[in-house]
PDB file of C-alpha atoms and ligand atoms in Angstrom:
ATOM      1  CA  MET A 905      15.453 -47.589  21.572  1.00  0.00           C
ATOM      2  CA  THR A 906      14.193 -44.349  23.051  1.00  0.00           C
ATOM      3  CA  ASP A 907      17.705 -42.963  23.442  1.00  0.00           C
ATOM      4  CA  GLN A 908      18.273 -43.131  19.687  1.00  0.00           C
ATOM      5  CA  PRO A 909      18.851 -39.560  18.483  1.00  0.00           C
ATOM      6  CA  ASN A 910      15.930 -39.784  16.026  1.00  0.00           C
ATOM      7  CA  ASP A 911      13.460 -40.698  18.744  1.00  0.00           C
ATOM      8  CA  ARG A 912      14.459 -37.979  21.146  1.00  0.00           C
ATOM      9  CA  ARG A 913      12.409 -34.808  21.038  1.00  0.00           C
ATOM     10  CA  PRO A 914      14.850 -31.979  20.262  1.00  0.00           C
ATOM     11  CA  SER A 915      15.348 -29.382  22.945  1.00  0.00           C
ATOM     12  CA  ARG A 916      13.863 -25.940  22.503  1.00  0.00           C
ATOM     13  CA  GLU A 917      17.389 -24.617  21.986  1.00  0.00           C
ATOM     14  CA  GLU A 918      17.999 -27.108  19.177  1.00  0.00           C
ATOM     15  CA  ALA A 919      14.715 -26.128  17.541  1.00  0.00           C
ATOM     16  CA  GLU A 920      15.659 -22.448  17.702  1.00  0.00           C
ATOM     17  CA  GLU A 921      19.064 -23.255  16.232  1.00  0.00           C
ATOM     18  CA  ALA A 922      17.338 -25.030  13.336  1.00  0.00           C
ATOM     19  CA  VAL A 923      15.380 -21.841  12.633  1.00  0.00           C
ATOM     20  CA  ARG A 924      18.631 -19.861  12.580  1.00  0.00           C
ATOM     21  CA  THR A 925      19.959 -22.379  10.026  1.00  0.00           C
ATOM     22  CA  LEU A 926      16.903 -21.837   7.807  1.00  0.00           C
ATOM     23  CA  LEU A 927      17.296 -18.066   8.112  1.00  0.00           C
ATOM     24  CA  ARG A 928      20.900 -18.344   6.933  1.00  0.00           C
ATOM     25  CA  TRP A 929      19.758 -20.683   4.133  1.00  0.00           C
ATOM     26  CA  ALA A 930      17.244 -18.053   3.016  1.00  0.00           C
ATOM     27  CA  GLY A 931      20.081 -15.506   2.808  1.00  0.00           C
ATOM     28  CA  GLU A 932      19.486 -13.741   6.106  1.00  0.00           C
ATOM     29  CA  ASP A 933      21.719 -12.835   9.000  1.00  0.00           C
ATOM     30  CA  PRO A 934      20.106 -14.314  12.141  1.00  0.00           C
ATOM     31  CA  GLU A 935      22.125 -11.824  14.223  1.00  0.00           C
ATOM     32  CA  ARG A 936      20.423  -8.864  12.565  1.00  0.00           C
ATOM     33  CA  GLU A 937      18.503  -6.914  15.190  1.00  0.00           C
ATOM     34  CA  GLY A 938      15.060  -7.478  13.688  1.00  0.00           C
ATOM     35  CA  LEU A 939      15.582 -11.243  13.741  1.00  0.00           C
ATOM     36  CA  HIS A 940      16.829 -11.632  17.313  1.00  0.00           C
ATOM     37  CA  GLY A 941      13.522 -12.848  18.679  1.00  0.00           C
ATOM     38  CA  THR A 942      12.480 -14.730  15.554  1.00  0.00           C
ATOM     39  CA  PRO A 943      13.688 -18.256  16.387  1.00  0.00           C
ATOM     40  CA  ASP A 944      11.887 -18.058  19.738  1.00  0.00           C
ATOM     41  CA  ARG A 945       8.710 -16.794  18.086  1.00  0.00           C
ATOM     42  CA  VAL A 946       8.820 -19.442  15.369  1.00  0.00           C
ATOM     43  CA  VAL A 947       9.211 -22.226  17.908  1.00  0.00           C
ATOM     44  CA  ARG A 948       6.331 -20.838  19.964  1.00  0.00           C
ATOM     45  CA  SER A 949       4.214 -20.663  16.792  1.00  0.00           C
ATOM     46  CA  TYR A 950       4.999 -24.320  16.186  1.00  0.00           C
ATOM     47  CA  GLU A 951       3.653 -25.117  19.640  1.00  0.00           C
ATOM     48  CA  GLU A 952       0.317 -23.711  18.457  1.00  0.00           C
ATOM     49  CA  PHE A 953       0.389 -25.022  14.885  1.00  0.00           C
ATOM     50  CA  TYR A 954       1.158 -28.559  15.999  1.00  0.00           C
ATOM     51  CA  ALA A 955      -0.666 -28.703  19.332  1.00  0.00           C
ATOM     52  CA  GLY A 956      -2.841 -31.493  17.953  1.00  0.00           C
ATOM     53  CA  TYR A 957      -0.169 -34.134  18.479  1.00  0.00           C
ATOM     54  CA  ALA A 958      -0.684 -33.838  22.241  1.00  0.00           C
ATOM     55  CA  ASP A 959      -4.463 -34.263  22.055  1.00  0.00           C
ATOM     56  CA  ASP A 960      -6.332 -37.535  22.063  1.00  0.00           C
ATOM     57  CA  PRO A 961      -9.313 -37.227  19.689  1.00  0.00           C
ATOM     58  CA  VAL A 962     -10.998 -40.372  21.025  1.00  0.00           C
ATOM     59  CA  ALA A 963     -10.883 -39.148  24.627  1.00  0.00           C
ATOM     60  CA  LEU A 964     -12.218 -35.805  23.434  1.00  0.00           C
ATOM     61  CA  LEU A 965     -15.368 -37.376  22.009  1.00  0.00           C
ATOM     62  CA  ALA A 966     -15.788 -39.997  24.689  1.00  0.00           C
ATOM     63  CA  ARG A 967     -18.147 -38.001  26.877  1.00  0.00           C
ATOM     64  CA  THR A 968     -21.473 -38.237  25.095  1.00  0.00           C
ATOM     65  CA  PHE A 969     -25.046 -37.608  26.088  1.00  0.00           C
ATOM     66  CA  ALA A 970     -27.873 -40.072  25.799  1.00  0.00           C
ATOM     67  CA  GLU A 971     -30.499 -38.732  23.454  1.00  0.00           C
ATOM     68  CA  VAL A 972     -33.111 -36.752  25.275  1.00  0.00           C
ATOM     69  CA  GLU A 973     -35.991 -36.832  22.815  1.00  0.00           C
ATOM     70  CA  ASP A 974     -35.196 -39.639  20.430  1.00  0.00           C
ATOM     71  CA  TYR A 975     -33.620 -37.199  18.012  1.00  0.00           C
ATOM     72  CA  ASP A 976     -32.764 -39.083  14.843  1.00  0.00           C
ATOM     73  CA  GLU A 977     -32.278 -36.351  12.289  1.00  0.00           C
ATOM     74  CA  ILE A 978     -29.063 -34.980  10.862  1.00  0.00           C
ATOM     75  CA  VAL A 979     -26.837 -32.937  13.172  1.00  0.00           C
ATOM     76  CA  LEU A 980     -24.700 -30.586  11.098  1.00  0.00           C
ATOM     77  CA  LEU A 981     -22.025 -28.169  12.214  1.00  0.00           C
ATOM     78  CA  ARG A 982     -21.073 -26.133   9.202  1.00  0.00           C
ATOM     79  CA  ASP A 983     -18.334 -23.646   8.375  1.00  0.00           C
ATOM     80  CA  ILE A 984     -15.853 -24.728  11.026  1.00  0.00           C
ATOM     81  CA  ARG A 985     -12.861 -22.626  10.109  1.00  0.00           C
ATOM     82  CA  PHE A 986      -9.500 -24.295  10.567  1.00  0.00           C
ATOM     83  CA  GLU A 987      -5.840 -23.723   9.912  1.00  0.00           C
ATOM     84  CA  SER A 988      -3.583 -26.641   9.169  1.00  0.00           C
ATOM     85  CA  HIS A 989      -0.197 -27.172   7.510  1.00  0.00           C
ATOM     86  CA  CYS A 990       0.579 -29.363   4.552  1.00  0.00           C
ATOM     87  CA  GLU A 991       3.033 -32.103   5.263  1.00  0.00           C
ATOM     88  CA  HIS A 992       4.854 -31.634   1.968  1.00  0.00           C
ATOM     89  CA  HIS A 993       5.778 -27.967   2.321  1.00  0.00           C
ATOM     90  CA  MET A 994       4.824 -27.044   5.905  1.00  0.00           C
ATOM     91  CA  VAL A 995       2.823 -24.061   4.688  1.00  0.00           C
ATOM     92  CA  PRO A 996      -0.768 -23.249   5.662  1.00  0.00           C
ATOM     93  CA  ILE A 997      -3.899 -25.010   4.535  1.00  0.00           C
ATOM     94  CA  ILE A 998      -6.784 -22.715   5.470  1.00  0.00           C
ATOM     95  CA  GLY A 999     -10.358 -23.743   5.060  1.00  0.00           C
ATOM     96  CA  ARG A1000     -13.718 -24.726   6.427  1.00  0.00           C
ATOM     97  CA  ALA A1001     -15.038 -28.075   7.496  1.00  0.00           C
ATOM     98  CA  HIS A1002     -18.645 -29.207   7.580  1.00  0.00           C
ATOM     99  CA  VAL A1003     -19.257 -32.095   9.942  1.00  0.00           C
ATOM    100  CA  ALA A1004     -22.518 -34.014  10.084  1.00  0.00           C
ATOM    101  CA  TYR A1005     -23.734 -37.166  11.727  1.00  0.00           C
ATOM    102  CA  LEU A1006     -26.943 -39.060  12.108  1.00  0.00           C
ATOM    103  CA  PRO A1007     -27.149 -40.003  15.802  1.00  0.00           C
ATOM    104  CA  ARG A1008     -27.851 -43.473  17.044  1.00  0.00           C
ATOM    105  CA  ARG A1009     -28.739 -43.104  20.739  1.00  0.00           C
ATOM    106  CA  ARG A1010     -25.764 -40.914  21.558  1.00  0.00           C
ATOM    107  CA  VAL A1011     -25.066 -37.279  20.814  1.00  0.00           C
ATOM    108  CA  VAL A1012     -22.029 -35.179  21.600  1.00  0.00           C
ATOM    109  CA  GLY A1013     -21.730 -31.505  22.553  1.00  0.00           C
ATOM    110  CA  ILE A1014     -21.418 -29.555  19.306  1.00  0.00           C
ATOM    111  CA  SER A1015     -18.283 -27.757  20.453  1.00  0.00           C
ATOM    112  CA  LYS A1016     -16.629 -31.197  20.441  1.00  0.00           C
ATOM    113  CA  LEU A1017     -17.184 -31.463  16.703  1.00  0.00           C
ATOM    114  CA  ALA A1018     -15.231 -28.247  16.223  1.00  0.00           C
ATOM    115  CA  ARG A1019     -12.533 -29.426  18.623  1.00  0.00           C
ATOM    116  CA  ILE A1020     -12.085 -32.687  16.747  1.00  0.00           C
ATOM    117  CA  VAL A1021     -11.440 -30.697  13.562  1.00  0.00           C
ATOM    118  CA  ASP A1022      -8.804 -28.670  15.430  1.00  0.00           C
ATOM    119  CA  VAL A1023      -7.059 -31.743  16.844  1.00  0.00           C
ATOM    120  CA  TYR A1024      -6.456 -33.114  13.362  1.00  0.00           C
ATOM    121  CA  ALA A1025      -5.822 -29.713  11.762  1.00  0.00           C
ATOM    122  CA  ARG A1026      -3.063 -28.919  14.248  1.00  0.00           C
ATOM    123  CA  ARG A1027      -0.817 -31.562  12.798  1.00  0.00           C
ATOM    124  CA  LEU A1028       1.026 -31.861   9.501  1.00  0.00           C
ATOM    125  CA  GLN A1029      -1.637 -32.980   7.085  1.00  0.00           C
ATOM    126  CA  ILE A1030      -2.860 -33.758   3.671  1.00  0.00           C
ATOM    127  CA  GLN A1031      -6.482 -32.736   3.250  1.00  0.00           C
ATOM    128  CA  GLU A1032      -7.711 -36.163   2.143  1.00  0.00           C
ATOM    129  CA  ARG A1033      -6.332 -37.848   5.252  1.00  0.00           C
ATOM    130  CA  MET A1034      -7.601 -35.155   7.599  1.00  0.00           C
ATOM    131  CA  THR A1035     -11.109 -35.543   6.133  1.00  0.00           C
ATOM    132  CA  ALA A1036     -11.021 -39.300   6.653  1.00  0.00           C
ATOM    133  CA  GLN A1037      -9.551 -39.082  10.167  1.00  0.00           C
ATOM    134  CA  ILE A1038     -12.306 -36.762  11.384  1.00  0.00           C
ATOM    135  CA  ALA A1039     -15.046 -38.950   9.898  1.00  0.00           C
ATOM    136  CA  ASN A1040     -13.541 -42.234  11.093  1.00  0.00           C
ATOM    137  CA  THR A1041     -13.032 -41.017  14.662  1.00  0.00           C
ATOM    138  CA  ILE A1042     -16.613 -39.762  14.962  1.00  0.00           C
ATOM    139  CA  ASN A1043     -17.818 -43.022  13.447  1.00  0.00           C
ATOM    140  CA  ASP A1044     -15.757 -45.179  15.806  1.00  0.00           C
ATOM    141  CA  VAL A1045     -16.609 -43.318  19.002  1.00  0.00           C
ATOM    142  CA  LEU A1046     -20.256 -42.321  18.517  1.00  0.00           C
ATOM    143  CA  GLN A1047     -21.234 -45.258  16.306  1.00  0.00           C
ATOM    144  CA  PRO A1048     -23.926 -43.181  14.602  1.00  0.00           C
ATOM    145  CA  HIS A1049     -26.072 -44.194  11.630  1.00  0.00           C
ATOM    146  CA  GLY A1050     -23.816 -42.116   9.410  1.00  0.00           C
ATOM    147  CA  VAL A1051     -21.061 -39.503   9.298  1.00  0.00           C
ATOM    148  CA  ALA A1052     -20.247 -36.942   6.643  1.00  0.00           C
ATOM    149  CA  VAL A1053     -17.245 -34.648   6.576  1.00  0.00           C
ATOM    150  CA  ILE A1054     -16.727 -32.132   3.789  1.00  0.00           C
ATOM    151  CA  ILE A1055     -13.695 -29.889   3.727  1.00  0.00           C
ATOM    152  CA  GLU A1056     -13.021 -26.965   1.426  1.00  0.00           C
ATOM    153  CA  ALA A1057      -9.580 -25.407   1.720  1.00  0.00           C
ATOM    154  CA  GLY A1058      -6.958 -23.309   0.026  1.00  0.00           C
ATOM    155  CA  HIS A1059      -3.442 -24.662   0.014  1.00  0.00           C
ATOM    156  CA  GLN A1060      -0.762 -22.007   0.210  1.00  0.00           C
ATOM    157  CA  CYS A1061       1.740 -24.431  -1.277  1.00  0.00           C
ATOM    158  CA  MET A1062      -0.335 -24.064  -4.425  1.00  0.00           C
ATOM    159  CA  THR A1063      -1.396 -20.422  -4.174  1.00  0.00           C
ATOM    160  CA  THR A1064       1.848 -18.745  -3.087  1.00  0.00           C
ATOM    161  CA  ARG A1065       4.480 -20.970  -4.673  1.00  0.00           C
ATOM    162  CA  GLY A1066       4.842 -23.677  -7.319  1.00  0.00           C
ATOM    163  CA  VAL A1067       2.022 -23.340  -9.828  1.00  0.00           C
ATOM    164  CA  HIS A1068       0.758 -20.073  -8.224  1.00  0.00           C
ATOM    165  CA  ARG A1069      -2.961 -20.558  -8.502  1.00  0.00           C
ATOM    166  CA  PRO A1070      -4.599 -18.108  -6.088  1.00  0.00           C
ATOM    167  CA  GLY A1071      -8.308 -18.584  -5.513  1.00  0.00           C
ATOM    168  CA  VAL A1072      -8.248 -22.309  -6.117  1.00  0.00           C
ATOM    169  CA  SER A1073      -9.771 -24.402  -3.377  1.00  0.00           C
ATOM    170  CA  MET A1074      -9.824 -28.124  -2.901  1.00  0.00           C
ATOM    171  CA  VAL A1075     -12.910 -30.016  -1.783  1.00  0.00           C
ATOM    172  CA  THR A1076     -12.754 -33.417  -0.147  1.00  0.00           C
ATOM    173  CA  SER A1077     -15.486 -35.470   1.429  1.00  0.00           C
ATOM    174  CA  ARG A1078     -15.868 -38.641   3.406  1.00  0.00           C
ATOM    175  CA  MET A1079     -19.311 -40.201   3.690  1.00  0.00           C
ATOM    176  CA  LEU A1080     -19.953 -43.170   5.940  1.00  0.00           C
ATOM    177  CA  GLY A1081     -23.023 -45.240   6.770  1.00  0.00           C
ATOM    178  CA  ALA A1082     -26.337 -43.672   5.750  1.00  0.00           C
ATOM    179  CA  PHE A1083     -24.653 -40.752   3.995  1.00  0.00           C
ATOM    180  CA  ARG A1084     -22.832 -43.165   1.757  1.00  0.00           C
ATOM    181  CA  GLU A1085     -25.586 -45.721   1.259  1.00  0.00           C
ATOM    182  CA  ASN A1086     -28.717 -43.611   1.109  1.00  0.00           C
ATOM    183  CA  SER A1087     -28.930 -40.977  -1.602  1.00  0.00           C
ATOM    184  CA  ASP A1088     -31.922 -39.282   0.094  1.00  0.00           C
ATOM    185  CA  THR A1089     -29.917 -38.773   3.282  1.00  0.00           C
ATOM    186  CA  ARG A1090     -26.998 -37.449   1.292  1.00  0.00           C
ATOM    187  CA  ARG A1091     -29.267 -35.112  -0.665  1.00  0.00           C
ATOM    188  CA  GLU A1092     -30.780 -33.813   2.549  1.00  0.00           C
ATOM    189  CA  LEU A1093     -27.318 -33.009   3.866  1.00  0.00           C
ATOM    190  CA  LEU A1094     -26.303 -31.229   0.689  1.00  0.00           C
ATOM    191  CA  SER A1095     -29.471 -29.164   0.730  1.00  0.00           C
ATOM    192  CA  MET A1096     -28.747 -28.214   4.361  1.00  0.00           C
ATOM    193  CA  LEU A1097     -25.363 -27.078   3.104  1.00  0.00           C
ATOM    194  CA  GLY A1098     -27.083 -24.953   0.496  1.00  0.00           C
ATOM    195  CA  ARG A1099     -25.967 -26.825  -2.570  1.00  0.00           C
ATOM    196  CA  PRO A1100     -28.232 -27.909  -5.366  1.00  0.00           C
ATOM    197  CA  SER A1101     -29.210 -31.507  -4.781  1.00  0.00           C
ATOM    198  CA  GLY A1102     -27.498 -34.038  -6.933  1.00  0.00           C
ATOM    199  CA  ALA A1103     -24.691 -31.603  -7.614  1.00  0.00           C
ATOM    200  CA  SER A1104     -21.236 -32.701  -8.391  1.00  0.00           C
ATOM    201  CA  ALA A1105     -18.338 -33.682  -6.325  1.00  0.00           C
ATOM    202  CA  PHE A1106     -20.083 -35.396  -3.449  1.00  0.00           C
ATOM    203  CA  ASP A1107     -21.987 -38.080  -5.320  1.00  0.00           C
TER     204      ASP A1107
HETATM  205 ZN1  LIG B 404       2.078 -28.623   0.126  1.00  0.00          ZN
END
């Protein structure tokens, strides 16, 4: 089946040709001097925007450290900035993720928590799924007492087109284990995030 046209990854040349088609569709002349390098640059941008398809998030988290001092409090990495692209319009979703877990025996280097956000952000996404994927992967690999992922993001498909609502951000959260079951644990997390306890969207 792999030689079916739909399964074959297009060549770089075909991808650049597709960009020229979109330029013509937009009303441009791809031969215009200023646009000569554009298909190449767009394709190279795609290599960055969608680099996450080549990464294995489970392998990324697999190297963990045994707890040194029996640490069993919340680990929170907040304000992880990310850029993603919405799968409906292929325009940017730009936001911040807050990732927390409550370790059970194993901890992971904190840079890995930021990397895991990037792996899922660098794919076509919807914010709800990205939030769940990050939480589920951390939960599956580290098997902690709980995981919480909160994402706040602006969607350019909403701010620059369609309903044109600049300044609007969307908040999604996924709480697993202790963060879901124990309101004290959840409150502690929210206070670490600087929100009034008991507030709103995360209950
Ligand atoms: Zn969209």
